[in-house]
Amino acid sequence: MSNPKPRQPLSFPAVLESLKAAGEDTRLRLVAVLGEAELTVSDLTEILGQSQPRISRHLKLLAEAGLVERHREASWIFYRRAADGAGGRIGAALLDLLDRDDPVLAGDRARLVAVRTARAAAAQAYFAAHAREWDEIRRLHVPEAAVEAAVRQVLFDPSLGAAPIQSLLDLGTGTGRMLEVFAPDIERGMGIDLSPDMLGVARTNLERAGIRHCLLRQSDIYAVPAPRDSFNAVIVHQVLHYLDDGGRALKEAARVLRPGGRLLVVDFAPHGLEFLRDAHAHRHLGFPRETVEGWLADAGLDLVTFRTLAPDGKAGDGLTVSLWLARDPRVLMAGADLADREIA
């Protein structure tokens, strides 16, 4: 196994600007608390007990220095401590120097717990309002545990060319379950979803599980907020049947795959349960094998394997789950280093 690439020294101006930005009590507290969770200005005003204009002004300075990052989610803007670049490295070093039991920092974390509790309650209310609908669909196919086991088997089967997953993209992440399942196996992950409510559920689930190396972003599935060649693996789990153009979605998934990367599609085989159109907004009643394989080929990917999971004892009435695994046929050139590509 190759040794990790040594980090390059940082320039004098980069270090100076970062230290100047962090060298104020409120801003240092912001760096510390944003290392614990992604938070809004409203969250931060409650945690630090300061006015919104003051917090916004400090966040602007920290963002300009590269110590924090921001992203928009519907009408909300979320902030987090930068993970990459000079600001990310300096922020991490500063946090390593701080005493976590310092009364100021401990107080901020205690108030963060209250903010997270309120967020979790809102997410749980949304989840409870839709749980009956989701449970109705789950009863129609094999248990989720069996599907998750099949997904893991396909992605990590040595006979199928399994390789370590440095970076994972979950398209249409929903509750964030795929990120939860694979968090122990990856270096970093990102889940995208168009629904702010679903992202609220996913964020609560990831925080509850202590997962900090996975990001959540609001985005259209046809326009992933990441550059070409960003991910080792992409999962499209029970998403295509909601879309107008599944082929276009898979082309976008293929765009962000690294050379040799893998795309896993999980969806339903063709079925006749018409009520799913009206009751659950399904645009398609499953997909023939050849349809998805045609989309994968059009996206420039090679099919690796296909398998199905039929519901026990009621295959004629329930939903059969299909899994397609495909690979980017490009070969990563020796010495090429994509591991440090930024995903924002």
PDB file of C-alpha atoms in Angstrom, residues 37-255:
ATOM      1  CA  ALA A  37     -22.512  20.233  13.126  1.00  0.00           C
ATOM      2  CA  GLU A  38     -23.864  22.121  10.122  1.00  0.00           C
ATOM      3  CA  LEU A  39     -25.884  25.039  11.482  1.00  0.00           C
ATOM      4  CA  THR A  40     -27.895  28.042  10.312  1.00  0.00           C
ATOM      5  CA  VAL A  41     -27.457  31.644  11.433  1.00  0.00           C
ATOM      6  CA  SER A  42     -30.609  31.223  13.508  1.00  0.00           C
ATOM      7  CA  ASP A  43     -29.108  28.156  15.217  1.00  0.00           C
ATOM      8  CA  LEU A  44     -25.892  30.028  15.919  1.00  0.00           C
ATOM      9  CA  THR A  45     -27.618  33.079  17.388  1.00  0.00           C
ATOM     10  CA  GLU A  46     -29.372  30.771  19.847  1.00  0.00           C
ATOM     11  CA  ILE A  47     -26.194  28.884  20.728  1.00  0.00           C
ATOM     12  CA  LEU A  48     -23.916  31.906  21.145  1.00  0.00           C
ATOM     13  CA  GLY A  49     -26.587  34.286  22.477  1.00  0.00           C
ATOM     14  CA  GLN A  50     -25.696  37.074  20.046  1.00  0.00           C
ATOM     15  CA  SER A  51     -27.632  39.044  17.463  1.00  0.00           C
ATOM     16  CA  GLN A  52     -28.148  37.787  13.926  1.00  0.00           C
ATOM     17  CA  PRO A  53     -26.304  40.735  12.293  1.00  0.00           C
ATOM     18  CA  ARG A  54     -23.303  40.162  14.550  1.00  0.00           C
ATOM     19  CA  ILE A  55     -23.201  36.427  13.854  1.00  0.00           C
ATOM     20  CA  SER A  56     -23.632  37.026  10.114  1.00  0.00           C
ATOM     21  CA  ARG A  57     -20.753  39.520  10.082  1.00  0.00           C
ATOM     22  CA  HIS A  58     -18.421  37.077  11.852  1.00  0.00           C
ATOM     23  CA  LEU A  59     -19.430  34.238   9.533  1.00  0.00           C
ATOM     24  CA  LYS A  60     -18.659  36.407   6.520  1.00  0.00           C
ATOM     25  CA  LEU A  61     -15.128  37.031   7.781  1.00  0.00           C
ATOM     26  CA  LEU A  62     -14.591  33.347   8.538  1.00  0.00           C
ATOM     27  CA  ALA A  63     -15.879  32.348   5.110  1.00  0.00           C
ATOM     28  CA  GLU A  64     -13.621  34.857   3.367  1.00  0.00           C
ATOM     29  CA  ALA A  65     -10.653  33.356   5.221  1.00  0.00           C
ATOM     30  CA  GLY A  66     -11.676  29.828   4.211  1.00  0.00           C
ATOM     31  CA  LEU A  67     -12.326  28.639   7.774  1.00  0.00           C
ATOM     32  CA  VAL A  68     -16.025  27.943   7.228  1.00  0.00           C
ATOM     33  CA  GLU A  69     -18.114  26.908   4.233  1.00  0.00           C
ATOM     34  CA  ARG A  70     -21.729  27.737   3.415  1.00  0.00           C
ATOM     35  CA  HIS A  71     -24.423  26.218   1.242  1.00  0.00           C
ATOM     36  CA  ARG A  72     -28.037  27.101   0.548  1.00  0.00           C
ATOM     37  CA  GLU A  73     -30.920  24.726   1.221  1.00  0.00           C
ATOM     38  CA  ALA A  74     -34.235  26.224   0.052  1.00  0.00           C
ATOM     39  CA  SER A  75     -34.533  29.479   2.027  1.00  0.00           C
ATOM     40  CA  TRP A  76     -31.941  28.390   4.606  1.00  0.00           C
ATOM     41  CA  ILE A  77     -28.162  28.816   4.525  1.00  0.00           C
ATOM     42  CA  PHE A  78     -26.113  26.236   6.405  1.00  0.00           C
ATOM     43  CA  TYR A  79     -22.559  26.739   7.648  1.00  0.00           C
ATOM     44  CA  ARG A  80     -19.911  24.226   8.667  1.00  0.00           C
ATOM     45  CA  ARG A  81     -16.221  24.273   9.469  1.00  0.00           C
ATOM     46  CA  ALA A  82     -14.158  23.920   6.308  1.00  0.00           C
ATOM     47  CA  ALA A  83     -12.876  20.407   5.752  1.00  0.00           C
ATOM     48  CA  ASP A  84     -10.365  21.156   2.987  1.00  0.00           C
ATOM     49  CA  GLY A  85      -7.845  23.747   1.938  1.00  0.00           C
ATOM     50  CA  ALA A  86      -5.638  25.957   4.078  1.00  0.00           C
ATOM     51  CA  GLY A  87      -8.589  27.094   6.197  1.00  0.00           C
ATOM     52  CA  GLY A  88      -9.637  23.523   6.842  1.00  0.00           C
ATOM     53  CA  ARG A  89      -6.181  22.512   8.003  1.00  0.00           C
ATOM     54  CA  ILE A  90      -5.724  25.558  10.214  1.00  0.00           C
ATOM     55  CA  GLY A  91      -9.203  25.206  11.698  1.00  0.00           C
ATOM     56  CA  ALA A  92      -8.527  21.570  12.560  1.00  0.00           C
ATOM     57  CA  ALA A  93      -5.196  22.497  14.143  1.00  0.00           C
ATOM     58  CA  LEU A  94      -6.823  25.209  16.262  1.00  0.00           C
ATOM     59  CA  LEU A  95      -9.484  22.817  17.524  1.00  0.00           C
ATOM     60  CA  ASP A  96      -6.802  20.300  18.475  1.00  0.00           C
ATOM     61  CA  LEU A  97      -5.234  22.985  20.690  1.00  0.00           C
ATOM     62  CA  LEU A  98      -8.472  23.887  22.480  1.00  0.00           C
ATOM     63  CA  ASP A  99      -9.574  22.317  25.761  1.00  0.00           C
ATOM     64  CA  ARG A 100     -12.989  20.766  25.064  1.00  0.00           C
ATOM     65  CA  ASP A 101     -13.866  21.124  28.750  1.00  0.00           C
ATOM     66  CA  ASP A 102     -13.395  24.878  28.689  1.00  0.00           C
ATOM     67  CA  PRO A 103     -16.581  26.374  30.221  1.00  0.00           C
ATOM     68  CA  VAL A 104     -17.280  28.603  27.208  1.00  0.00           C
ATOM     69  CA  LEU A 105     -16.983  25.776  24.682  1.00  0.00           C
ATOM     70  CA  ALA A 106     -18.844  23.343  26.939  1.00  0.00           C
ATOM     71  CA  GLY A 107     -21.690  25.842  27.257  1.00  0.00           C
ATOM     72  CA  ASP A 108     -21.879  26.236  23.493  1.00  0.00           C
ATOM     73  CA  ARG A 109     -22.055  22.454  23.062  1.00  0.00           C
ATOM     74  CA  ALA A 110     -24.808  22.201  25.675  1.00  0.00           C
ATOM     75  CA  ARG A 111     -26.892  24.764  23.798  1.00  0.00           C
ATOM     76  CA  LEU A 112     -26.096  22.916  20.564  1.00  0.00           C
ATOM     77  CA  VAL A 113     -27.734  19.836  22.094  1.00  0.00           C
ATOM     78  CA  ALA A 114     -30.924  21.854  22.618  1.00  0.00           C
ATOM     79  CA  VAL A 115     -30.865  23.072  19.005  1.00  0.00           C
ATOM     80  CA  ARG A 116     -30.351  19.524  17.754  1.00  0.00           C
ATOM     81  CA  THR A 117     -33.196  18.277  19.953  1.00  0.00           C
ATOM     82  CA  ALA A 118     -35.582  20.823  18.421  1.00  0.00           C
ATOM     83  CA  ARG A 119     -34.388  19.921  14.919  1.00  0.00           C
ATOM     84  CA  ALA A 120     -34.881  16.220  15.627  1.00  0.00           C
ATOM     85  CA  ALA A 121     -38.425  16.864  16.856  1.00  0.00           C
ATOM     86  CA  ALA A 122     -39.296  18.687  13.626  1.00  0.00           C
ATOM     87  CA  ALA A 123     -37.780  15.913  11.527  1.00  0.00           C
ATOM     88  CA  GLN A 124     -39.609  13.262  13.527  1.00  0.00           C
ATOM     89  CA  ALA A 125     -42.907  15.080  13.020  1.00  0.00           C
ATOM     90  CA  TYR A 126     -42.385  15.075   9.256  1.00  0.00           C
ATOM     91  CA  PHE A 127     -41.312  11.446   9.289  1.00  0.00           C
ATOM     92  CA  ALA A 128     -44.316  10.428  11.393  1.00  0.00           C
ATOM     93  CA  ALA A 129     -46.672  12.229   9.014  1.00  0.00           C
ATOM     94  CA  HIS A 130     -45.383  10.109   6.119  1.00  0.00           C
ATOM     95  CA  ALA A 131     -44.491   6.890   7.921  1.00  0.00           C
ATOM     96  CA  ARG A 132     -47.785   5.206   7.024  1.00  0.00           C
ATOM     97  CA  GLU A 133     -47.151   5.804   3.319  1.00  0.00           C
ATOM     98  CA  TRP A 134     -43.603   4.454   3.467  1.00  0.00           C
ATOM     99  CA  ASP A 135     -44.651   1.461   5.566  1.00  0.00           C
ATOM    100  CA  GLU A 136     -47.342   0.635   3.005  1.00  0.00           C
ATOM    101  CA  ILE A 137     -44.700   0.356   0.279  1.00  0.00           C
ATOM    102  CA  ARG A 138     -42.236  -1.561   2.482  1.00  0.00           C
ATOM    103  CA  ARG A 139     -44.839  -4.257   3.127  1.00  0.00           C
ATOM    104  CA  LEU A 140     -44.961  -4.937  -0.611  1.00  0.00           C
ATOM    105  CA  HIS A 141     -41.342  -6.044  -1.020  1.00  0.00           C
ATOM    106  CA  VAL A 142     -38.621  -7.932   0.814  1.00  0.00           C
ATOM    107  CA  PRO A 143     -37.507  -6.388   4.124  1.00  0.00           C
ATOM    108  CA  GLU A 144     -35.213  -3.380   3.953  1.00  0.00           C
ATOM    109  CA  ALA A 145     -32.536  -5.345   5.799  1.00  0.00           C
ATOM    110  CA  ALA A 146     -32.454  -7.871   2.954  1.00  0.00           C
ATOM    111  CA  VAL A 147     -32.159  -5.093   0.359  1.00  0.00           C
ATOM    112  CA  GLU A 148     -29.358  -3.422   2.300  1.00  0.00           C
ATOM    113  CA  ALA A 149     -27.538  -6.741   2.635  1.00  0.00           C
ATOM    114  CA  ALA A 150     -27.813  -7.282  -1.133  1.00  0.00           C
ATOM    115  CA  VAL A 151     -26.511  -3.759  -1.813  1.00  0.00           C
ATOM    116  CA  ARG A 152     -23.518  -4.385   0.438  1.00  0.00           C
ATOM    117  CA  GLN A 153     -22.845  -7.778  -1.128  1.00  0.00           C
ATOM    118  CA  VAL A 154     -22.887  -6.363  -4.647  1.00  0.00           C
ATOM    119  CA  LEU A 155     -20.645  -3.398  -3.831  1.00  0.00           C
ATOM    120  CA  PHE A 156     -18.088  -5.421  -1.861  1.00  0.00           C
ATOM    121  CA  ASP A 157     -18.046  -8.715  -3.779  1.00  0.00           C
ATOM    122  CA  PRO A 158     -14.404  -9.391  -4.819  1.00  0.00           C
ATOM    123  CA  SER A 159     -15.601 -11.370  -7.833  1.00  0.00           C
ATOM    124  CA  LEU A 160     -17.303  -8.212  -9.107  1.00  0.00           C
ATOM    125  CA  GLY A 161     -14.170  -6.120  -8.906  1.00  0.00           C
ATOM    126  CA  ALA A 162     -14.884  -4.590  -5.506  1.00  0.00           C
ATOM    127  CA  ALA A 163     -12.497  -1.850  -4.416  1.00  0.00           C
ATOM    128  CA  PRO A 164     -12.296   0.427  -1.372  1.00  0.00           C
ATOM    129  CA  ILE A 165     -14.791   3.288  -1.529  1.00  0.00           C
ATOM    130  CA  GLN A 166     -13.088   6.558  -0.749  1.00  0.00           C
ATOM    131  CA  SER A 167     -16.025   8.753  -1.724  1.00  0.00           C
ATOM    132  CA  LEU A 168     -19.710   7.863  -2.079  1.00  0.00           C
ATOM    133  CA  LEU A 169     -22.600   9.818  -3.584  1.00  0.00           C
ATOM    134  CA  ASP A 170     -26.172   8.909  -2.638  1.00  0.00           C
ATOM    135  CA  LEU A 171     -28.548  10.410  -5.210  1.00  0.00           C
ATOM    136  CA  GLY A 172     -31.990  11.118  -3.774  1.00  0.00           C
ATOM    137  CA  THR A 173     -30.752  10.320  -0.279  1.00  0.00           C
ATOM    138  CA  GLY A 174     -34.168  10.567   1.412  1.00  0.00           C
ATOM    139  CA  THR A 175     -33.653   9.662   5.076  1.00  0.00           C
ATOM    140  CA  GLY A 176     -29.899   9.275   4.531  1.00  0.00           C
ATOM    141  CA  ARG A 177     -30.074   5.550   5.144  1.00  0.00           C
ATOM    142  CA  MET A 178     -27.509   4.558   2.500  1.00  0.00           C
ATOM    143  CA  LEU A 179     -25.003   6.990   3.995  1.00  0.00           C
ATOM    144  CA  GLU A 180     -25.658   5.475   7.423  1.00  0.00           C
ATOM    145  CA  VAL A 181     -25.145   1.956   6.101  1.00  0.00           C
ATOM    146  CA  PHE A 182     -21.862   2.693   4.348  1.00  0.00           C
ATOM    147  CA  ALA A 183     -20.404   5.388   6.614  1.00  0.00           C
ATOM    148  CA  PRO A 184     -17.983   2.931   8.292  1.00  0.00           C
ATOM    149  CA  ASP A 185     -16.656   1.867   4.873  1.00  0.00           C
ATOM    150  CA  ILE A 186     -15.969   5.243   3.247  1.00  0.00           C
ATOM    151  CA  GLU A 187     -13.705   8.230   3.764  1.00  0.00           C
ATOM    152  CA  ARG A 188     -16.348  10.775   2.794  1.00  0.00           C
ATOM    153  CA  GLY A 189     -19.827  10.854   1.375  1.00  0.00           C
ATOM    154  CA  MET A 190     -22.489  13.185   0.075  1.00  0.00           C
ATOM    155  CA  GLY A 191     -26.235  12.770  -0.133  1.00  0.00           C
ATOM    156  CA  ILE A 192     -28.416  15.014  -2.265  1.00  0.00           C
ATOM    157  CA  ASP A 193     -32.172  15.457  -2.244  1.00  0.00           C
ATOM    158  CA  LEU A 194     -34.559  18.071  -3.580  1.00  0.00           C
ATOM    159  CA  SER A 195     -36.753  18.052  -0.463  1.00  0.00           C
ATOM    160  CA  PRO A 196     -35.631  20.223   2.484  1.00  0.00           C
ATOM    161  CA  ASP A 197     -37.950  18.201   4.733  1.00  0.00           C
ATOM    162  CA  MET A 198     -36.273  14.930   3.770  1.00  0.00           C
ATOM    163  CA  LEU A 199     -32.859  16.513   4.262  1.00  0.00           C
ATOM    164  CA  GLY A 200     -33.988  17.494   7.746  1.00  0.00           C
ATOM    165  CA  VAL A 201     -34.769  13.849   8.477  1.00  0.00           C
ATOM    166  CA  ALA A 202     -31.456  12.733   6.984  1.00  0.00           C
ATOM    167  CA  ARG A 203     -29.472  15.359   8.911  1.00  0.00           C
ATOM    168  CA  THR A 204     -31.062  14.257  12.177  1.00  0.00           C
ATOM    169  CA  ASN A 205     -30.324  10.594  11.421  1.00  0.00           C
ATOM    170  CA  LEU A 206     -26.671  11.247  10.573  1.00  0.00           C
ATOM    171  CA  GLU A 207     -26.161  13.431  13.631  1.00  0.00           C
ATOM    172  CA  ARG A 208     -27.769  10.810  15.850  1.00  0.00           C
ATOM    173  CA  ALA A 209     -25.390   8.199  14.415  1.00  0.00           C
ATOM    174  CA  GLY A 210     -22.376  10.468  14.970  1.00  0.00           C
ATOM    175  CA  ILE A 211     -21.541  10.609  11.254  1.00  0.00           C
ATOM    176  CA  ARG A 212     -19.521  13.730  10.444  1.00  0.00           C
ATOM    177  CA  HIS A 213     -17.756  12.760   7.226  1.00  0.00           C
ATOM    178  CA  CYS A 214     -20.930  12.812   5.107  1.00  0.00           C
ATOM    179  CA  LEU A 215     -22.445  15.993   3.692  1.00  0.00           C
ATOM    180  CA  LEU A 216     -26.050  16.683   2.743  1.00  0.00           C
ATOM    181  CA  ARG A 217     -26.962  19.068  -0.055  1.00  0.00           C
ATOM    182  CA  GLN A 218     -30.235  20.229  -1.582  1.00  0.00           C
ATOM    183  CA  SER A 219     -29.934  19.736  -5.324  1.00  0.00           C
ATOM    184  CA  ASP A 220     -31.686  18.567  -8.431  1.00  0.00           C
ATOM    185  CA  ILE A 221     -30.659  15.022  -9.278  1.00  0.00           C
ATOM    186  CA  TYR A 222     -29.975  16.185 -12.834  1.00  0.00           C
ATOM    187  CA  ALA A 223     -27.383  18.736 -11.658  1.00  0.00           C
ATOM    188  CA  VAL A 224     -25.140  17.228  -8.993  1.00  0.00           C
ATOM    189  CA  PRO A 225     -23.126  19.953  -7.201  1.00  0.00           C
ATOM    190  CA  ALA A 226     -19.778  18.258  -7.773  1.00  0.00           C
ATOM    191  CA  PRO A 227     -17.184  18.279 -10.568  1.00  0.00           C
ATOM    192  CA  ARG A 228     -16.551  15.450 -12.994  1.00  0.00           C
ATOM    193  CA  ASP A 229     -14.666  12.432 -11.601  1.00  0.00           C
ATOM    194  CA  SER A 230     -15.559  13.115  -7.942  1.00  0.00           C
ATOM    195  CA  PHE A 231     -16.797   9.775  -6.552  1.00  0.00           C
ATOM    196  CA  ASN A 232     -15.665   6.156  -6.422  1.00  0.00           C
ATOM    197  CA  ALA A 233     -19.248   4.976  -6.098  1.00  0.00           C
ATOM    198  CA  VAL A 234     -22.736   6.343  -6.715  1.00  0.00           C
ATOM    199  CA  ILE A 235     -25.959   4.796  -5.397  1.00  0.00           C
ATOM    200  CA  VAL A 236     -29.389   5.534  -6.890  1.00  0.00           C
ATOM    201  CA  HIS A 237     -31.654   3.756  -4.422  1.00  0.00           C
ATOM    202  CA  GLN A 238     -35.425   3.663  -5.095  1.00  0.00           C
ATOM    203  CA  VAL A 239     -35.340   6.980  -6.946  1.00  0.00           C
ATOM    204  CA  LEU A 240     -35.774   6.358 -10.683  1.00  0.00           C
ATOM    205  CA  HIS A 241     -39.481   5.519 -10.442  1.00  0.00           C
ATOM    206  CA  TYR A 242     -40.153   9.106  -9.280  1.00  0.00           C
ATOM    207  CA  LEU A 243     -38.340  10.718 -12.231  1.00  0.00           C
ATOM    208  CA  ASP A 244     -39.479  11.842 -15.666  1.00  0.00           C
ATOM    209  CA  ASP A 245     -36.123  11.018 -17.249  1.00  0.00           C
ATOM    210  CA  GLY A 246     -34.228   8.198 -15.601  1.00  0.00           C
ATOM    211  CA  GLY A 247     -31.693   8.011 -18.410  1.00  0.00           C
ATOM    212  CA  ARG A 248     -30.713  11.647 -17.908  1.00  0.00           C
ATOM    213  CA  ALA A 249     -30.265  11.051 -14.168  1.00  0.00           C
ATOM    214  CA  LEU A 250     -27.930   8.118 -14.801  1.00  0.00           C
ATOM    215  CA  LYS A 251     -25.880  10.183 -17.257  1.00  0.00           C
ATOM    216  CA  GLU A 252     -25.412  12.791 -14.543  1.00  0.00           C
ATOM    217  CA  ALA A 253     -24.435  10.046 -12.090  1.00  0.00           C
ATOM    218  CA  ALA A 254     -21.899   8.726 -14.596  1.00  0.00           C
ATOM    219  CA  ARG A 255     -20.469  12.229 -15.041  1.00  0.00           C
TER     220      ARG A 255
END
